Short mmCIF file of C-alpha atoms and ligand atoms in Angstrom, two decimals:
data_model
loop_
_atom_site.label_atom_id
_atom_site.label_comp_id
_atom_site.label_asym_id
_atom_site.label_seq_id
_atom_site.Cartn_x
_atom_site.Cartn_y
_atom_site.Cartn_z
CA UNK A 1410 237.35 216.35 -66.28
CA UNK A 1411 241.04 215.55 -66.36
CA UNK A 1412 243.85 216.68 -64.12
CA UNK A 1413 246.84 215.55 -66.13
CA UNK A 1414 248.48 217.69 -68.77
CA UNK A 1415 249.09 215.92 -72.05
CA UNK A 1416 252.52 214.30 -71.75
CA UNK A 1417 255.01 215.03 -74.48
CA UNK A 1418 257.80 213.19 -76.23
CA UNK A 1419 260.99 214.60 -77.69
CA UNK A 1420 261.61 214.13 -81.38
CA UNK A 1421 265.22 213.36 -82.37
CA UNK A 1422 265.55 217.02 -83.51
CA UNK A 1423 264.72 218.22 -79.98
CA UNK A 1424 261.13 219.48 -80.44
CA UNK A 1425 258.53 218.10 -78.07
CA UNK A 1426 255.11 216.99 -79.27
CA UNK A 1427 252.01 215.63 -77.48
CA UNK A 1428 251.90 211.87 -76.94
CA UNK A 1429 248.12 211.68 -77.32
CA UNK A 1430 246.75 212.94 -80.62
CA UNK A 1431 243.89 212.31 -83.01
CA UNK A 1432 243.58 210.11 -86.10
CA UNK A 1433 241.38 210.82 -89.12
CA UNK A 1434 241.18 207.64 -91.19
CA UNK A 1435 237.57 206.97 -92.31
CA UNK A 1436 236.59 210.55 -91.51
CA UNK A 1437 235.05 212.78 -94.18
CA UNK A 1438 233.55 209.79 -95.96
CA UNK A 1439 229.92 210.56 -95.07
CA UNK A 1440 228.60 214.11 -95.50
CA UNK A 1441 226.06 213.54 -92.71
CA UNK A 1442 228.89 212.97 -90.19
CA UNK A 1443 231.12 215.83 -91.31
CA UNK A 1444 229.96 218.44 -88.81
CA UNK A 1445 230.29 216.08 -85.86
CA UNK A 1446 233.73 214.95 -87.03
CA UNK A 1447 234.96 218.50 -87.36
CA UNK A 1448 233.57 219.34 -83.91
CA UNK A 1449 235.21 216.25 -82.45
CA UNK A 1450 238.62 217.30 -83.83
CA UNK A 1451 238.16 220.80 -82.41
CA UNK A 1452 237.10 219.40 -79.03
CA UNK A 1453 240.27 217.31 -79.05
CA UNK A 1454 242.39 220.38 -79.73
CA UNK A 1455 240.64 222.18 -76.85
CA UNK A 1456 241.66 219.26 -74.63
CA UNK A 1457 245.30 219.44 -75.72
CA UNK A 1458 245.24 216.61 -78.27
CA UNK A 1459 246.78 218.94 -80.78
CA UNK A 1460 248.65 216.34 -82.83
CA UNK A 1461 246.40 215.51 -85.79
CA UNK A 1462 247.26 212.60 -88.08
CA UNK A 1463 245.92 212.52 -91.62
CA UNK A 1464 247.03 211.37 -95.10
CA UNK A 1465 246.45 212.08 -98.75
CA UNK A 1466 244.94 208.58 -98.90
CA UNK A 1467 242.16 209.17 -96.37
CA UNK A 1468 238.91 209.82 -98.23
CA UNK A 1469 241.05 210.56 -101.29
CA UNK A 1470 242.03 213.92 -99.83
CA UNK A 1471 238.71 214.60 -98.12
CA UNK A 1472 240.12 213.94 -94.63
CA UNK A 1473 242.80 216.59 -95.20
CA UNK A 1474 240.05 219.02 -96.22
CA UNK A 1475 238.11 218.18 -93.07
CA UNK A 1476 241.21 218.83 -90.98
CA UNK A 1477 241.63 222.18 -92.79
CA UNK A 1478 238.08 223.10 -91.76
CA UNK A 1479 238.67 222.07 -88.14
CA UNK A 1480 241.95 223.99 -87.72
CA UNK A 1481 241.25 227.00 -89.94
CA UNK A 1482 241.53 229.66 -87.26
CA UNK A 1483 243.91 227.74 -85.05
CA UNK A 1484 246.58 226.29 -87.31
CA UNK A 1485 249.38 227.35 -84.97
CA UNK A 1486 247.98 225.28 -82.10
CA UNK A 1487 248.26 222.08 -84.08
CA UNK A 1488 251.09 219.66 -84.90
CA UNK A 1489 249.95 218.44 -88.29
CA UNK A 1490 250.98 215.03 -89.62
CA UNK A 1491 250.24 213.89 -93.17
CA UNK A 1492 251.51 211.15 -95.46
CA UNK A 1493 252.55 210.58 -99.03
CA UNK A 1494 251.35 207.39 -100.73
CA UNK A 1495 254.10 205.01 -101.89
CA UNK A 1496 253.00 205.29 -105.50
CA UNK A 1497 253.67 209.04 -105.30
CA UNK A 1498 256.95 208.74 -103.45
CA UNK A 1499 259.44 209.37 -106.25
CA UNK A 1500 261.46 212.56 -105.83
CA UNK A 1501 259.20 214.72 -108.02
CA UNK A 1502 256.08 212.78 -107.00
CA UNK A 1503 256.64 213.41 -103.28
CA UNK A 1504 257.05 217.13 -103.83
CA UNK A 1505 253.91 217.30 -105.99
CA UNK A 1506 251.92 215.21 -103.46
CA UNK A 1507 253.04 217.51 -100.65
CA UNK A 1508 251.95 220.58 -102.61
CA UNK A 1509 248.51 219.01 -103.11
CA UNK A 1510 248.25 218.12 -99.42
CA UNK A 1511 249.24 221.66 -98.39
CA UNK A 1512 246.51 223.03 -100.60
CA UNK A 1513 243.86 220.70 -99.21
CA UNK A 1514 245.05 221.38 -95.66
CA UNK A 1515 244.88 225.13 -96.24
CA UNK A 1516 248.31 225.66 -94.73
CA UNK A 1517 251.82 226.60 -95.76
CA UNK A 1518 253.53 223.78 -93.84
CA UNK A 1519 253.08 220.23 -92.62
CA UNK A 1520 254.78 219.60 -89.29
CA UNK A 1521 255.58 215.96 -89.94
CA UNK A 1522 255.37 214.30 -93.35
CA UNK A 1523 255.51 210.50 -93.51
CA UNK A 1524 256.02 207.94 -96.25
CA UNK A 1525 252.83 205.91 -95.72
CA UNK A 1526 254.48 202.55 -96.47
CA UNK A 1527 257.33 201.20 -98.59
CA UNK A 1528 256.76 201.35 -102.35
CA UNK A 1529 258.71 200.89 -105.57
CA UNK A 1530 260.54 204.26 -105.63
CA UNK A 1531 264.02 204.20 -104.11
CA UNK A 1532 264.11 205.40 -100.50
CA UNK A 1533 266.96 207.72 -101.48
CA UNK A 1534 264.60 209.57 -103.84
CA UNK A 1535 261.87 210.00 -101.22
CA UNK A 1536 264.48 211.15 -98.75
CA UNK A 1537 265.88 213.66 -101.25
CA UNK A 1538 262.36 215.05 -101.69
CA UNK A 1539 261.78 215.22 -97.92
CA UNK A 1540 265.08 217.06 -97.51
CA UNK A 1541 264.17 219.52 -100.27
CA UNK A 1542 260.73 220.08 -98.68
CA UNK A 1543 262.32 220.76 -95.28
CA UNK A 1544 264.69 223.22 -96.96
CA UNK A 1545 261.75 225.00 -98.58
CA UNK A 1546 259.88 225.20 -95.25
CA UNK A 1547 256.98 223.12 -96.59
CA UNK A 1548 257.50 220.36 -94.06
CA UNK A 1549 259.21 220.69 -90.69
CA UNK A 1550 260.07 217.04 -90.02
CA UNK A 1551 259.80 213.82 -91.97
CA UNK A 1552 259.31 210.22 -90.99
CA UNK A 1553 258.08 206.83 -92.13
CA UNK A 1554 255.18 204.48 -91.50
CA UNK A 1555 254.79 200.70 -91.60
CA UNK A 1556 258.58 200.26 -91.71
CA UNK A 1557 259.79 196.96 -90.31
CA UNK A 1558 263.26 196.58 -88.89
CA UNK A 1559 264.91 195.78 -92.26
CA UNK A 1560 263.38 198.93 -93.78
CA UNK A 1561 264.61 200.96 -90.80
CA UNK A 1562 268.11 199.48 -91.16
CA UNK A 1563 268.10 200.38 -94.84
CA UNK A 1564 266.94 203.91 -94.06
CA UNK A 1565 269.60 204.30 -91.38
CA UNK A 1566 272.24 203.40 -93.97
CA UNK A 1567 271.27 206.24 -96.32
CA UNK A 1568 273.02 209.59 -95.76
CA UNK A 1569 270.54 211.80 -93.92
CA UNK A 1570 268.37 208.80 -92.97
CA UNK A 1571 269.10 209.39 -89.29
CA UNK A 1572 266.95 212.55 -89.43
CA UNK A 1573 263.84 210.32 -89.38
CA UNK A 1574 261.48 211.70 -86.71
CA UNK A 1575 259.22 208.69 -86.12
CA UNK A 1576 257.95 205.38 -87.46
CA UNK A 1577 254.15 205.14 -87.36
CA UNK A 1578 253.12 201.49 -86.95
CA UNK A 1579 250.25 199.27 -85.89
CA UNK A 1580 250.57 198.76 -82.14
CA UNK A 1581 247.96 197.86 -79.57
CA UNK A 1582 247.29 195.11 -77.03
CA UNK A 1583 246.31 192.66 -79.77
CA UNK A 1584 249.29 193.59 -81.98
CA UNK A 1585 252.36 193.43 -79.81
CA UNK A 1586 254.83 192.06 -82.37
CA UNK A 1587 256.99 195.21 -82.38
CA UNK A 1588 257.90 194.64 -78.74
CA UNK A 1589 260.19 191.81 -79.83
CA UNK A 1590 262.53 193.77 -82.07
CA UNK A 1591 261.31 196.99 -83.73
CA UNK A 1592 260.46 198.76 -80.48
CA UNK A 1593 263.79 197.93 -78.77
CA UNK A 1594 265.59 198.91 -82.02
CA UNK A 1595 263.78 202.28 -82.00
CA UNK A 1596 264.42 202.80 -78.29
CA UNK A 1597 268.14 202.25 -78.71
CA UNK A 1598 268.08 205.13 -81.20
CA UNK A 1599 265.73 207.34 -79.13
CA UNK A 1600 263.26 207.24 -82.00
CA UNK A 1601 259.66 207.66 -80.81
CA UNK A 1602 257.13 205.21 -82.23
CA UNK A 1603 253.66 206.41 -83.21
CA UNK A 1604 251.03 203.74 -82.47
CA UNK A 1605 248.17 203.64 -84.96
CA UNK A 1606 244.85 201.82 -84.50
CA UNK A 1607 245.44 201.91 -80.73
CA UNK A 1608 242.05 200.35 -80.00
CA UNK A 1609 242.22 198.01 -83.01
CA UNK A 1610 239.50 200.04 -84.74
CA UNK A 1611 237.09 199.03 -81.98
CA UNK A 1612 237.48 195.28 -82.54
CA UNK A 1613 239.14 194.67 -79.18
CA UNK A 1614 236.39 196.29 -77.15
CA UNK A 1615 234.56 193.13 -76.14
CA UNK A 1616 237.29 191.40 -74.27
CA UNK A 1617 236.66 189.98 -70.82
CA UNK A 1618 240.12 190.96 -69.52
CA UNK A 1619 239.67 194.55 -70.68
CA UNK A 1620 236.14 194.62 -69.27
CA UNK A 1621 237.32 193.37 -65.87
CA UNK A 1622 240.05 196.00 -65.56
CA UNK A 1623 237.78 198.73 -66.87
CA UNK A 1624 235.12 197.75 -64.33
CA UNK A 1625 237.61 197.86 -61.47
CA UNK A 1626 238.68 201.42 -62.34
CA UNK A 1627 235.25 202.75 -63.37
CA UNK A 1628 236.77 203.28 -66.82
CA UNK A 1629 235.89 202.05 -70.30
CA UNK A 1630 237.65 199.32 -72.25
CA UNK A 1631 238.90 201.87 -74.77
CA UNK A 1632 240.48 203.83 -71.92
CA UNK A 1633 242.26 200.72 -70.64
CA UNK A 1634 243.62 199.99 -74.13
CA UNK A 1635 244.85 203.58 -74.49
CA UNK A 1636 246.27 203.78 -70.96
CA UNK A 1637 248.25 200.60 -71.63
CA UNK A 1638 249.96 202.32 -74.57
CA UNK A 1639 250.26 205.74 -72.91
CA UNK A 1640 252.12 204.34 -69.88
CA UNK A 1641 255.15 203.93 -72.19
CA UNK A 1642 256.75 207.33 -72.34
CA UNK A 1643 258.13 207.14 -75.88
CA UNK A 1644 254.92 206.06 -77.61
CA UNK A 1645 252.65 208.53 -79.41
CA UNK A 1646 249.03 207.37 -79.56
CA UNK A 1647 246.54 208.57 -82.17
CA UNK A 1648 243.00 207.21 -81.63
CA UNK A 1649 240.41 208.27 -84.17
CA UNK A 1650 237.15 209.47 -82.63
CA UNK A 1651 234.28 211.11 -84.43
CA UNK A 1652 232.23 212.24 -81.46
CA UNK A 1653 232.97 214.62 -78.64
CA UNK A 1654 232.08 211.88 -76.16
CA UNK A 1655 234.73 209.53 -77.53
CA UNK A 1656 237.30 212.34 -77.68
CA UNK A 1657 236.69 213.27 -74.04
CA UNK A 1658 236.84 209.63 -73.03
CA UNK A 1659 240.13 209.16 -74.86
CA UNK A 1660 241.62 212.28 -73.28
CA UNK A 1661 240.62 211.01 -69.84
CA UNK A 1662 242.53 207.76 -70.49
CA UNK A 1663 245.57 209.77 -69.36
CA UNK A 1664 244.12 209.79 -65.85
CA UNK A 1665 243.91 206.02 -65.69
CA UNK A 1666 246.92 204.47 -63.97
CA UNK A 1667 247.12 200.72 -64.51
CA UNK A 1668 248.48 198.72 -61.56
CA UNK A 1669 251.11 195.98 -61.74
CA UNK A 1670 248.25 193.47 -61.32
CA UNK A 1671 246.36 195.04 -64.23
CA UNK A 1672 249.46 194.87 -66.42
CA UNK A 1673 250.04 191.23 -65.49
CA UNK A 1674 246.42 190.39 -66.30
CA UNK A 1675 246.76 192.15 -69.66
CA UNK A 1676 249.96 190.19 -70.38
CA UNK A 1677 248.07 186.96 -69.70
CA UNK A 1678 245.18 187.96 -71.96
CA UNK A 1679 247.36 189.54 -74.67
CA UNK A 1680 250.74 187.80 -74.41
CA UNK A 1681 253.85 189.68 -75.50
CA UNK A 1682 255.74 188.16 -78.46
CA UNK A 1683 258.26 185.40 -77.79
CA UNK A 1684 259.72 185.37 -81.30
CA UNK A 1685 260.08 187.67 -84.24
CA UNK A 1686 256.98 188.34 -86.31
CA UNK A 1687 256.83 190.39 -89.52
CA UNK A 1688 255.35 193.82 -88.89
CA UNK A 1689 251.57 193.75 -89.27
CA UNK A 1690 249.74 196.59 -90.96
CA UNK A 1691 246.13 197.60 -91.59
P1 LIG B 2022 241.43 203.25 -83.80
O1 LIG B 2022 241.79 204.62 -83.43
O2 LIG B 2022 242.04 202.11 -83.08
O3 LIG B 2022 239.86 203.04 -83.69
C1 LIG B 2022 238.92 203.92 -84.26
C2 LIG B 2022 237.52 203.38 -83.94
O4 LIG B 2022 237.35 203.33 -82.52
C3 LIG B 2022 236.40 204.21 -84.49
O5 LIG B 2022 235.38 203.33 -84.90
C4 LIG B 2022 235.94 205.04 -83.29
O6 LIG B 2022 234.57 205.32 -83.33
C5 LIG B 2022 236.19 204.08 -82.16
N1 LIG B 2022 236.45 204.79 -80.91
C6 LIG B 2022 237.26 205.84 -80.70
N2 LIG B 2022 237.26 206.21 -79.41
C7 LIG B 2022 236.42 205.36 -78.78
C8 LIG B 2022 235.99 205.22 -77.45
N3 LIG B 2022 236.43 206.02 -76.49
N4 LIG B 2022 235.12 204.22 -77.15
C9 LIG B 2022 234.67 203.39 -78.11
N5 LIG B 2022 235.04 203.47 -79.40
C10 LIG B 2022 235.91 204.45 -79.73
O7 LIG B 2022 241.67 202.97 -85.36
P2 LIG B 2022 242.26 203.76 -86.59
O8 LIG B 2022 241.36 204.88 -86.99
O9 LIG B 2022 242.61 202.75 -87.62
O10 LIG B 2022 243.66 204.32 -86.06
C11 LIG B 2022 243.85 205.64 -85.57
C12 LIG B 2022 244.52 206.52 -86.58
O11 LIG B 2022 245.81 206.00 -86.94
C13 LIG B 2022 243.80 206.59 -87.94
O12 LIG B 2022 242.63 207.34 -87.88
C14 LIG B 2022 244.89 207.13 -88.80
O13 LIG B 2022 245.03 208.52 -88.59
C15 LIG B 2022 246.09 206.35 -88.29
N6 LIG B 2022 246.33 205.11 -89.06
C16 LIG B 2022 247.48 205.03 -89.80
C17 LIG B 2022 247.74 203.90 -90.55
C18 LIG B 2022 249.00 203.82 -91.36
O14 LIG B 2022 249.13 202.93 -92.22
N7 LIG B 2022 249.95 204.70 -91.13
C19 LIG B 2022 246.84 202.81 -90.56
C20 LIG B 2022 245.71 202.92 -89.77
C21 LIG B 2022 245.48 204.05 -89.01
P3 LIG B 2022 234.00 206.77 -83.69
O15 LIG B 2022 234.66 207.17 -84.96
O16 LIG B 2022 232.54 206.51 -83.79
O17 LIG B 2022 234.34 207.68 -82.55
#
């Protein structure tokens, strides 16, 4: 079905991880869909999309349990990402939240543990907890999510803050604000960005410009949206798909090479930012 291997990106610590993974928000909310969702995640792993993104927030822990089910006999194949909620992100709260996530995930370690978004607890405290969790082998890397440039600057100013492995943010054709400042800021520091909601939760899939390019390549609109992100070699992309068909389609987006004309047409339909905008989040 697809000729290309999954491309990888290097984390600041040197480890390489796949640039196309799988999201899990809104999974495990309906018992009738659970089997298909678990199968979809496993199909994605079979296809090399071994980075799985989840969070304690998703389904109030149920998404982590679904991931546990999907990876039970193949934990070592997977690069597991989970997140602590801001309200739990005090020093002791982060450690306790991580322990709960590990239990639900049925594993002894999370590969990348993110602060889901900024909260009241001091960043220093969350960072101290992350560092302690790395020391205890309970997480392998840590990072942040929904951090705008001022948050990243603040983090960079804290001792140890430069160990951040990624910033997971909203980024897709309809949400290009980070291209103005946050993305260049991250690139200067060789910090990979993880793009969430890469197809805008499906809302962008009725666009004439996307349809035209998809038609030209015999691809789908979702594939064009994903290929547009994947062409940038420091972006990690984590579409959520709850059917094997969507997973296979998303994997095959790696085979779609957009031409300069396609990219120009996409820039006309979804213009890049010309001034700073606050980071958007979903
Ligand atoms: P998304 O991946 O942009 O879109 C998911 C939606 O697109 C689902 O309805 C899915 O349908 C559909 N879809 C997937 N593949 C498709 C295809 N090939 N063709 C047509 N439709 C397709 O949105 P998202 O779930 O918000 O974002 C992805 C992941 O990022 C999340 O699951 C989560 O892990 C993470 N995230 C993080 C944050 C954060 O604050 N850090 C926020 C949002 C999301 P089916 O389910 O029916 O396949």
